[in-house]
Coordinates of C-alpha atoms and ligand atoms in Angstrom, one line a residue:
X1 CA -31.1 -18.0 20.2
X2 CA -31.8 -14.6 18.5
X3 CA -31.2 -12.5 21.7
X4 CA -27.9 -14.3 22.0
X5 CA -27.1 -13.4 18.4
X6 CA -28.0 -9.8 19.0
X7 CA -25.9 -9.7 22.2
X8 CA -23.0 -11.2 20.3
X9 CA -23.2 -8.5 17.7
X10 CA -23.5 -5.7 20.3
X11 CA -20.4 -7.2 21.9
X12 CA -18.6 -7.2 18.5
X13 CA -19.5 -3.5 17.9
X14 CA -18.1 -2.7 21.4
X15 CA -15.0 -4.7 20.7
X16 CA -14.5 -2.9 17.4
X17 CA -15.0 0.5 19.0
X18 CA -12.5 -0.4 21.7
X19 CA -10.0 -1.7 19.1
X20 CA -10.4 1.3 16.8
X21 CA -10.1 3.7 19.8
X22 CA -6.9 2.0 20.9
X23 CA -5.5 2.4 17.4
X24 CA -7.1 5.8 17.0
X25 CA -4.5 7.7 18.9
X26 CA -1.5 5.7 17.6
X27 CA 0.9 8.4 16.8
X28 CA 1.0 12.2 16.9
X29 CA 1.9 13.5 13.5
X30 CA 3.3 16.8 12.2
X31 CA 4.3 17.5 8.6
X32 CA 6.2 20.2 6.7
X33 CA 6.8 21.1 3.1
X34 CA 10.5 21.9 2.3
X35 CA 11.4 22.5 6.0
X36 CA 14.4 24.8 6.3
X37 CA 14.4 25.8 2.6
X38 CA 14.5 29.6 2.3
X39 CA 14.5 29.8 -1.5
X40 CA 12.3 26.9 -2.5
X41 CA 9.7 27.9 -5.1
X42 CA 6.2 26.6 -4.7
X43 CA 6.8 23.9 -7.3
X44 CA 9.6 22.2 -5.3
X45 CA 8.2 19.4 -3.1
X46 CA 9.9 17.6 -0.3
X47 CA 7.5 16.6 2.5
X48 CA 8.9 15.7 5.9
X49 CA 6.5 14.0 8.4
X50 CA 7.2 13.0 11.9
X51 CA 4.9 10.5 13.7
X52 CA 5.7 10.3 17.4
X53 CA 4.6 7.0 19.0
X54 CA 5.0 5.6 22.5
X55 CA 8.3 3.7 21.8
X56 CA 9.7 5.3 18.7
X57 CA 9.3 8.0 16.1
X58 CA 8.8 7.4 12.4
X59 CA 10.3 10.1 10.2
X60 CA 9.2 10.1 6.6
X61 CA 10.6 12.0 3.6
X62 CA 8.6 12.2 0.4
X63 CA 10.9 13.7 -2.2
X64 CA 10.1 15.0 -5.7
X65 CA 13.0 17.5 -5.9
X66 CA 15.4 15.0 -7.5
X67 CA 13.1 13.8 -10.2
X68 CA 12.7 10.2 -8.9
X69 CA 9.7 10.0 -6.6
X70 CA 11.3 8.8 -3.3
X71 CA 9.8 7.7 0.0
X72 CA 12.2 7.2 2.9
X73 CA 11.3 5.9 6.3
X74 CA 13.7 6.3 9.3
X75 CA 12.9 5.0 12.7
X76 CA 14.4 6.8 15.6
X77 CA 14.0 7.1 19.4
X78 CA 10.8 8.9 20.6
X79 CA 12.6 12.2 21.0
X80 CA 14.7 12.0 17.8
X81 CA 14.6 14.7 15.2
X82 CA 15.7 15.0 11.6
X83 CA 17.1 18.2 10.2
X84 CA 17.5 18.9 6.5
X85 CA 20.1 21.3 5.1
X86 CA 19.6 22.7 1.6
X87 CA 21.9 23.6 -1.3
X88 CA 19.8 26.3 -2.9
X89 CA 16.6 24.5 -3.8
X90 CA 17.8 20.9 -3.4
X91 CA 18.2 19.0 -0.2
X92 CA 21.8 18.5 0.7
X93 CA 22.1 16.6 4.0
X94 CA 19.7 14.8 6.3
X95 CA 20.9 15.0 9.9
X96 CA 19.4 12.8 12.6
X97 CA 19.7 13.9 16.2
X98 CA 20.7 10.4 17.2
X99 CA 21.5 7.0 15.7
X100 CA 18.7 5.9 13.4
X101 CA 17.3 2.5 14.5
X102 CA 16.3 1.3 11.0
X103 CA 15.6 2.8 7.6
X104 CA 14.1 1.7 4.4
X105 CA 13.0 3.4 1.2
X106 CA 11.3 3.0 -2.1
X107 CA 11.7 5.1 -5.2
X108 CA 10.3 4.9 -8.8
X109 CA 13.3 5.5 -11.0
X110 CA 12.0 4.5 -14.4
X111 CA 8.9 4.1 -16.4
X112 CA 9.2 1.2 -18.9
X113 CA 7.3 0.9 -22.1
X114 CA 7.3 -2.5 -23.6
X115 CA 5.8 -4.0 -26.7
X116 CA 3.7 -6.9 -25.5
X117 CA 3.7 -8.7 -28.8
X118 CA 2.4 -12.0 -27.2
X119 CA -0.3 -10.1 -25.4
X120 CA 0.5 -11.7 -22.0
X121 CA -0.1 -8.5 -20.0
X122 CA 3.3 -8.2 -18.2
X123 CA 6.8 -7.3 -19.0
X124 CA 9.3 -9.9 -19.9
X125 CA 13.1 -9.4 -20.6
X126 CA 12.6 -11.0 -24.0
X127 CA 10.2 -8.3 -25.5
X128 CA 11.2 -5.0 -27.0
X129 CA 11.3 -2.4 -24.2
X130 CA 12.4 1.2 -23.5
X131 CA 13.2 2.7 -20.1
X132 CA 12.4 6.3 -19.4
X133 CA 14.4 7.7 -16.5
X134 CA 12.3 9.9 -14.2
X135 CA 15.4 11.9 -13.2
X136 CA 14.5 14.9 -15.3
X137 CA 10.8 14.8 -14.5
X138 CA 9.3 18.1 -13.4
X139 CA 6.9 17.7 -10.6
X140 CA 4.2 20.3 -10.0
X141 CA 2.4 20.3 -6.7
X142 CA -1.3 19.9 -7.2
X143 CA -2.7 19.7 -3.7
X144 CA -1.4 19.3 -0.2
X145 CA -2.8 19.0 3.3
X146 CA -0.6 19.3 6.4
X147 CA -2.7 18.9 9.5
X148 CA -2.6 17.0 12.8
X149 CA -4.8 14.3 11.4
X150 CA -3.5 14.0 7.9
X151 CA -0.4 14.6 5.8
X152 CA -1.2 14.5 2.1
X153 CA 0.5 15.7 -1.1
X154 CA -0.6 15.3 -4.7
X155 CA 1.9 16.0 -7.5
X156 CA 1.9 15.9 -11.3
X157 CA 5.0 14.8 -13.1
X158 CA 5.7 16.2 -16.6
X159 CA 8.2 14.4 -18.9
X160 CA 10.9 16.3 -20.5
X161 CA 10.3 15.0 -24.0
X162 CA 7.0 13.3 -24.3
X163 CA 3.3 14.0 -23.7
X164 CA 1.4 12.6 -20.8
X165 CA 1.7 12.7 -17.0
X166 CA 2.6 10.7 -14.0
X167 CA 0.3 11.6 -11.1
X168 CA 1.1 10.6 -7.5
X169 CA -0.7 11.1 -4.3
X170 CA 0.9 10.3 -0.9
X171 CA -1.4 10.2 2.1
X172 CA -0.6 9.5 5.8
X173 CA -3.7 9.1 7.9
X174 CA -2.5 8.2 11.4
X175 CA -5.2 5.7 12.3
X176 CA -6.4 2.2 11.2
X177 CA -8.9 2.2 8.5
X178 CA -9.6 1.2 4.9
X179 CA -8.8 3.7 2.2
X180 CA -11.8 5.5 0.8
X181 CA -10.8 4.6 -2.7
X182 CA -10.6 1.1 -4.3
X183 CA -8.8 -1.2 -3.7
X184 CA -9.5 0.0 -0.1
X185 CA -6.0 -0.8 1.2
X186 CA -5.6 -0.6 5.0
X187 CA -3.7 2.5 6.3
X188 CA -2.3 2.8 9.8
X189 CA -0.3 5.4 11.7
X190 CA 2.8 3.4 10.6
X191 CA 2.1 3.5 6.9
X192 CA 1.5 5.8 3.9
X193 CA -0.9 5.3 1.1
X194 CA 0.5 5.8 -2.4
X195 CA -1.3 6.2 -5.6
X196 CA 0.5 6.3 -9.0
X197 CA -1.2 7.0 -12.3
X198 CA 0.2 6.8 -15.8
X199 CA -2.0 9.3 -17.7
X200 CA -2.2 10.0 -21.4
X201 CA 1.4 8.9 -22.1
X202 CA 1.9 8.6 -25.8
X203 CA 3.0 5.2 -26.9
X204 CA 6.1 4.8 -29.0
X205 CA 5.4 4.6 -32.7
X206 CA 7.7 1.6 -33.0
X207 CA 5.4 -0.5 -30.8
X208 CA 1.9 -1.5 -31.6
X209 CA 1.2 -3.3 -28.4
X210 CA 2.5 -0.8 -25.8
X211 CA 2.1 -1.3 -22.1
X212 CA 3.8 0.4 -19.2
X213 CA 5.6 -0.9 -16.1
X214 CA 7.0 1.0 -13.1
X215 CA 10.5 0.2 -12.1
X216 CA 10.9 0.4 -8.3
X217 CA 14.0 0.6 -6.2
X218 CA 13.8 -0.9 -2.7
X219 CA 16.4 0.0 -0.1
X220 CA 16.8 -1.1 3.5
X221 CA 19.5 -1.0 6.1
X222 CA 19.7 -4.8 6.1
X223 CA 22.9 -6.6 5.0
X224 CA 23.6 -6.3 1.2
X225 CA 23.7 -10.0 0.9
X226 CA 20.2 -10.6 2.1
X227 CA 17.0 -10.3 0.1
X228 CA 13.5 -8.7 0.3
X229 CA 10.8 -11.3 1.0
X230 CA 7.8 -11.6 -1.3
X231 CA 4.6 -13.2 -0.2
X232 CA 1.1 -13.5 -1.6
X233 CA -1.7 -14.0 0.9
X234 CA -5.4 -14.7 0.3
X235 CA -7.7 -12.5 2.3
X236 CA -10.7 -13.9 4.1
X237 CA -13.2 -12.3 1.7
X238 CA -13.3 -9.9 -1.1
X239 CA -15.6 -7.5 0.6
X240 CA -13.2 -4.5 0.4
X241 CA -11.8 -5.2 -3.0
X242 CA -14.5 -7.0 -5.0
X243 CA -13.2 -9.8 -7.1
X244 CA -9.6 -9.6 -5.6
X245 CA -8.7 -12.0 -2.9
X246 CA -4.9 -11.8 -3.1
X247 CA -2.8 -9.4 -1.1
X248 CA 0.9 -9.0 -2.0
X249 CA 3.4 -8.1 0.6
X250 CA 7.1 -7.3 0.3
X251 CA 8.9 -7.3 3.6
X252 CA 12.4 -6.3 4.3
X253 CA 14.5 -9.0 6.0
X254 CA 14.2 -7.2 9.4
X255 CA 10.4 -7.1 9.0
X256 CA 10.2 -10.7 8.1
X257 CA 12.3 -11.7 11.1
X258 CA 11.3 -9.4 13.8
X259 CA 8.3 -7.4 12.5
X260 CA 10.2 -4.1 12.9
X261 CA 11.4 -3.5 9.4
X262 CA 9.6 -2.1 6.4
X263 CA 6.9 -3.5 4.1
X264 CA 5.0 -2.7 1.0
X265 CA 1.5 -4.0 0.7
X266 CA -0.9 -4.0 -2.3
X267 CA -3.6 -5.8 -4.1
X268 CA -2.6 -7.2 -7.5
X269 CA -5.0 -4.9 -9.3
X270 CA -4.8 -1.6 -11.2
X271 CA -7.5 0.6 -12.8
X272 CA -7.8 1.8 -16.4
X273 CA -10.2 4.6 -15.7
X274 CA -10.4 7.4 -13.2
X275 CA -13.6 5.9 -11.9
X276 CA -12.3 2.8 -10.1
X277 CA -14.6 -0.2 -10.3
X278 CA -14.5 -3.9 -10.9
X279 CA -15.2 -3.2 -14.6
X280 CA -12.2 -0.9 -14.9
X281 CA -9.8 -3.2 -13.1
X282 CA -6.8 -4.9 -14.6
X283 CA -3.9 -7.0 -13.3
X284 CA -0.9 -5.5 -11.5
X285 CA 2.0 -8.0 -11.6
X286 CA 5.3 -7.9 -9.8
X287 CA 8.5 -9.3 -11.2
X288 CA 11.3 -11.1 -9.2
X289 CA 13.8 -9.0 -7.2
X290 CA 17.1 -8.1 -8.7
X291 CA 20.1 -6.7 -7.0
X292 CA 21.0 -3.2 -7.9
X293 CA 22.7 0.0 -6.6
X294 CA 21.5 3.3 -5.4
X295 CA 21.5 5.8 -8.3
X296 CA 24.4 8.3 -8.0
X297 CA 23.4 11.9 -6.9
X298 CA 19.9 10.8 -6.2
X299 CA 18.1 11.8 -2.9
X300 CA 18.5 8.2 -1.8
X301 CA 22.3 8.6 -2.3
X302 CA 22.4 11.8 -0.4
X303 CA 20.3 10.3 2.4
X304 CA 22.1 7.0 2.9
X305 CA 25.7 7.9 2.0
X306 CA 25.8 10.3 5.0
X307 CA 25.3 7.6 7.6
X308 CA 26.0 4.3 5.7
X309 CA 28.3 2.8 3.1
X310 CA 25.9 2.4 0.2
X311 CA 27.6 -1.0 -0.6
X312 CA 26.5 -2.3 2.8
X313 CA 22.8 -1.7 2.1
X314 CA 20.3 -4.0 0.6
X315 CA 19.2 -2.5 -2.7
X316 CA 16.9 -4.4 -5.0
X317 CA 14.6 -3.5 -7.9
X318 CA 11.3 -4.8 -9.2
X319 CA 8.9 -4.2 -12.1
X320 CA 5.2 -3.7 -11.6
X321 CA 3.5 -4.2 -14.9
X322 CA -0.2 -3.6 -15.7
X323 CA -2.6 -5.2 -18.1
X324 CA -4.2 -8.5 -19.1
X325 CA -4.6 -10.5 -22.3
X326 CA -7.1 -9.1 -24.7
X327 CA -7.6 -5.7 -23.0
X328 CA -6.5 -3.7 -26.0
X329 CA -3.2 -2.5 -24.4
X330 CA -2.5 0.8 -22.8
X331 CA -4.0 2.8 -25.7
X332 CA -7.4 1.4 -25.0
X333 CA -7.8 3.9 -22.1
X334 CA -4.5 5.8 -21.9
X335 CA -4.8 5.5 -18.2
X336 CA -3.5 3.1 -15.5
X337 CA -3.6 3.8 -11.8
X338 CA -2.1 1.6 -9.1
X339 CA -2.1 1.9 -5.3
X340 CA 0.2 0.5 -2.5
X341 CA 1.0 1.2 1.1
X342 CA 4.5 1.5 2.5
X343 CA 5.0 1.2 6.2
X344 CA 6.9 0.1 9.2
X345 CA 6.4 -3.0 11.3
X346 CA 3.8 -5.8 10.7
X347 CA 1.7 -5.3 7.6
X348 CA -2.0 -4.8 8.7
X349 CA -4.4 -7.7 8.2
X350 CA -8.0 -7.1 7.2
X351 CA -10.6 -8.2 9.7
X352 CA -14.2 -9.3 9.1
X353 CA -16.4 -6.3 9.0
X354 CA -19.5 -6.0 11.1
X355 CA -21.6 -6.8 8.0
X356 CA -19.7 -10.0 7.4
X357 CA -19.9 -10.9 11.0
X358 CA -23.7 -10.5 11.0
X359 CA -24.0 -12.6 7.9
X360 CA -21.8 -15.3 9.4
X361 CA -23.7 -15.2 12.6
X362 CA -26.9 -15.7 10.7
X363 CA -25.3 -18.3 8.5
X364 CA -24.2 -20.2 11.5
X365 CA -27.1 -19.3 13.7
X366 CA -29.9 -20.5 11.4
X367 CA -28.6 -24.1 11.1
X368 CA -27.9 -24.2 14.8
X369 CA -31.5 -22.9 15.4
X370 CA -32.8 -25.5 13.1
X371 CA -30.8 -28.3 14.7
X372 CA -31.9 -27.2 18.1
X373 CA -35.5 -27.0 17.1
X374 CA -35.1 -30.5 15.6
X375 CA -33.6 -31.8 18.8
X376 CA -36.3 -30.1 20.9
X377 CA -39.0 -31.6 18.7
X378 CA -37.6 -35.1 19.1
X379 CA -37.2 -34.7 22.9
X380 CA -40.7 -33.3 23.3
X381 CA -42.0 -36.1 21.1
X382 CA -40.2 -38.8 23.1
X383 CA -41.3 -37.2 26.4
X384 CA -44.9 -37.1 25.1
X385 CA -44.7 -40.6 23.9
X386 CA -43.3 -41.8 27.2
X387 CA -45.9 -40.0 29.1
X388 CA -48.7 -40.8 26.7
X389 CA -49.9 -44.1 28.3
X390 CA -50.2 -42.4 31.7
X391 CA -52.1 -39.6 30.2
X392 CA -54.3 -41.9 28.4
X393 CA -55.0 -43.8 31.6
X394 CA -55.6 -40.5 33.3
X395 CA -57.9 -39.4 30.6
X396 CA -59.7 -42.7 30.7
Ligands
LIG1 C1 11.8 13.0 25.7 O1 11.8 14.3 26.0 C2 10.9 14.6 27.1 C3 10.8 16.1 27.3 O2 11.8 16.8 26.7 C4 11.4 13.9 28.3 O3 10.6 14.1 29.4 C5 11.5 12.4 28.1 O4 12.1 11.8 29.2 C6 12.4 12.1 26.8 N1 12.3 10.7 26.5 C7 13.3 10.0 26.2 C8 13.1 8.5 25.9 O5 14.4 10.4 26.2
LIG2 C1 3.0 0.8 14.8 O1 4.2 0.5 15.3 C2 4.3 0.3 16.7 C3 5.8 0.0 17.1 O2 6.6 1.0 16.8 C4 3.4 -0.8 17.2 O3 3.4 -0.9 18.6 C5 2.0 -0.5 16.7 O4 1.2 -1.6 17.0 C6 2.0 -0.3 15.2 N1 0.6 0.1 14.8 C7 0.0 -0.5 13.9 C8 -1.4 -0.1 13.6 O5 0.5 -1.5 13.2
LIG3 C1 -6.2 12.7 -21.0 O1 -6.8 12.7 -22.3 C2 -8.2 12.8 -22.2 C3 -8.7 12.6 -23.7 O2 -7.9 13.3 -24.5 C4 -8.6 14.1 -21.6 O3 -10.0 14.1 -21.5 C5 -8.0 14.1 -20.2 O4 -8.4 15.4 -19.6 C6 -6.6 14.0 -20.2 N1 -6.1 13.9 -18.8 C7 -5.2 14.7 -18.3 C8 -4.8 14.5 -16.9 O5 -4.6 15.6 -19.0
LIG4 C1 -4.8 7.1 -26.5 O1 -3.7 7.9 -27.1 C2 -3.5 7.5 -28.5 C3 -2.3 8.4 -28.9 O2 -1.2 8.1 -28.2 C4 -4.7 7.8 -29.3 O3 -4.4 7.4 -30.7 C5 -5.9 7.0 -28.8 O4 -7.0 7.3 -29.5 C6 -6.1 7.3 -27.3 N1 -7.1 6.5 -26.8 C7 -8.1 6.9 -26.1 C8 -9.1 5.9 -25.6 O5 -8.3 8.1 -25.9
LIG5 C1 2.0 -5.6 -34.4 O1 2.9 -5.6 -35.5 C2 3.4 -6.9 -35.7 C3 4.4 -6.8 -36.9 O2 5.1 -5.6 -36.8 C4 2.3 -7.9 -36.1 O3 2.8 -9.2 -36.3 C5 1.3 -7.9 -35.0 O4 0.1 -8.7 -35.3 C6 0.8 -6.5 -34.6 N1 0.0 -6.5 -33.5 C7 -1.2 -5.9 -33.3 C8 -1.9 -6.1 -32.0 O5 -1.6 -5.2 -34.2
LIG6 C1 18.8 -8.6 -13.2 O1 20.0 -7.9 -13.4 C2 20.9 -8.4 -14.4 C3 22.2 -7.6 -14.4 O2 22.0 -6.3 -14.3 C4 20.2 -8.3 -15.8 O3 21.0 -8.9 -16.7 C5 18.9 -9.1 -15.7 O4 18.2 -9.0 -16.9 C6 18.0 -8.6 -14.5 N1 16.9 -9.3 -14.4 C7 15.6 -8.8 -14.4 C8 14.5 -9.7 -14.2 O5 15.5 -7.6 -14.6

């Protein structure tokens, strides 16, 4: 039995190696900061990444020049290219070399502060709340990495008229793996990891139970009358995100129908300290979708109005709010960090790790071993019993 178990595990290791190798060279990436901008100062940040695959190319734009942090995905043919023209230090036009096949985007347009008087841990239309537009946010670039194996940028957003920061990190790692940091989301060549932190933001004096929520805009080139699809899945185990079994997915209509649209994937968890752990985790809760419009003069507007009538696009918003009953509100830590992935195609599904497979094999193997030994014992006993008289006569 044991040798079979070991062989099974070696086979699994091989299978994993083959699978990860197959995914390992999924897309060839190249990335640029402010491509084509002659006068952009170092604190302007627009990242363009191109990920060339075997049947299409994914173009991504990560924009912080227009205040609202914006992530745009455009899928084009393998040989397609995207050219950006600039008006001084702001992007003006986004020109695709050929017809885009599909596009979707997400932007954070507002930070909401709400007075959670009932201490429920999430935003509700009935509680006092204030929206802070991010349009005039000033984003300083903190770090960046533009290589053939990674495209990463970290930025710090300063508010115009209040203390505190919004920190964001976007990371494209073009292979299948779990993120290094909790909640260990899965990244692929088709997706980007996004971290958002609300750091040391001063609460409004009018509220004594302040919490924050992010207001997200979701856009896709699906019909305006359609809707984004929300789903909550339970993972097989909580090995990668201790204590959290749920996985939330938002799919665009095209993604939900044909698996070739856009998705957002996250665990309903956020962290209240820089050191992410089970102890510092809190709830991240998503609201229902609501129809809305692309903000005028935003990068989304510049991008989509060139090719599409903005009224034909599907545009919806959601709130992601953080906290849980009895946690002492935002002021307890003055820090909340949340992560999600945004990508093209089918959202990745976590697989059992080798460790779990070994545990399961042992868990299944031991009872089978016991059952087999029991059967052997009974058979041997019966055999002996049947042969006993003969032996006895022989011995006699
Ligand atoms: C893409 O460009 C390469 C080289 O320019 C060419 O060999 C190839 O046929 C093109 N592929 C498509 C799908 O147009
Ligand atoms: C990425 O998208 C392509 C289709 O464009 C698909 O063939 C591939 O399996 C996807 N990769 C992952 C890791 O989902
Ligand atoms: C936030 O405030 C804490 C305590 O005052 C300080 O230690 C920390 O450095 C601040 N964080 C940032 C990013 O400024
Ligand atoms: C959070 O900031 C508030 C001021 O906005 C301050 O009173 C409070 O002590 C801070 N909490 C921590 C844990 O630093
Ligand atoms: C906040 O203030 C309201 C009255 O203004 C009071 O009823 C409530 O108990 C206070 N909450 C906390 C957590 O102090
Ligand atoms: C949805 O939008 C309508 C109209 O703008 C607004 O009255 C309503 O409060 C919104 N609902 C949510 C949950 O934000």
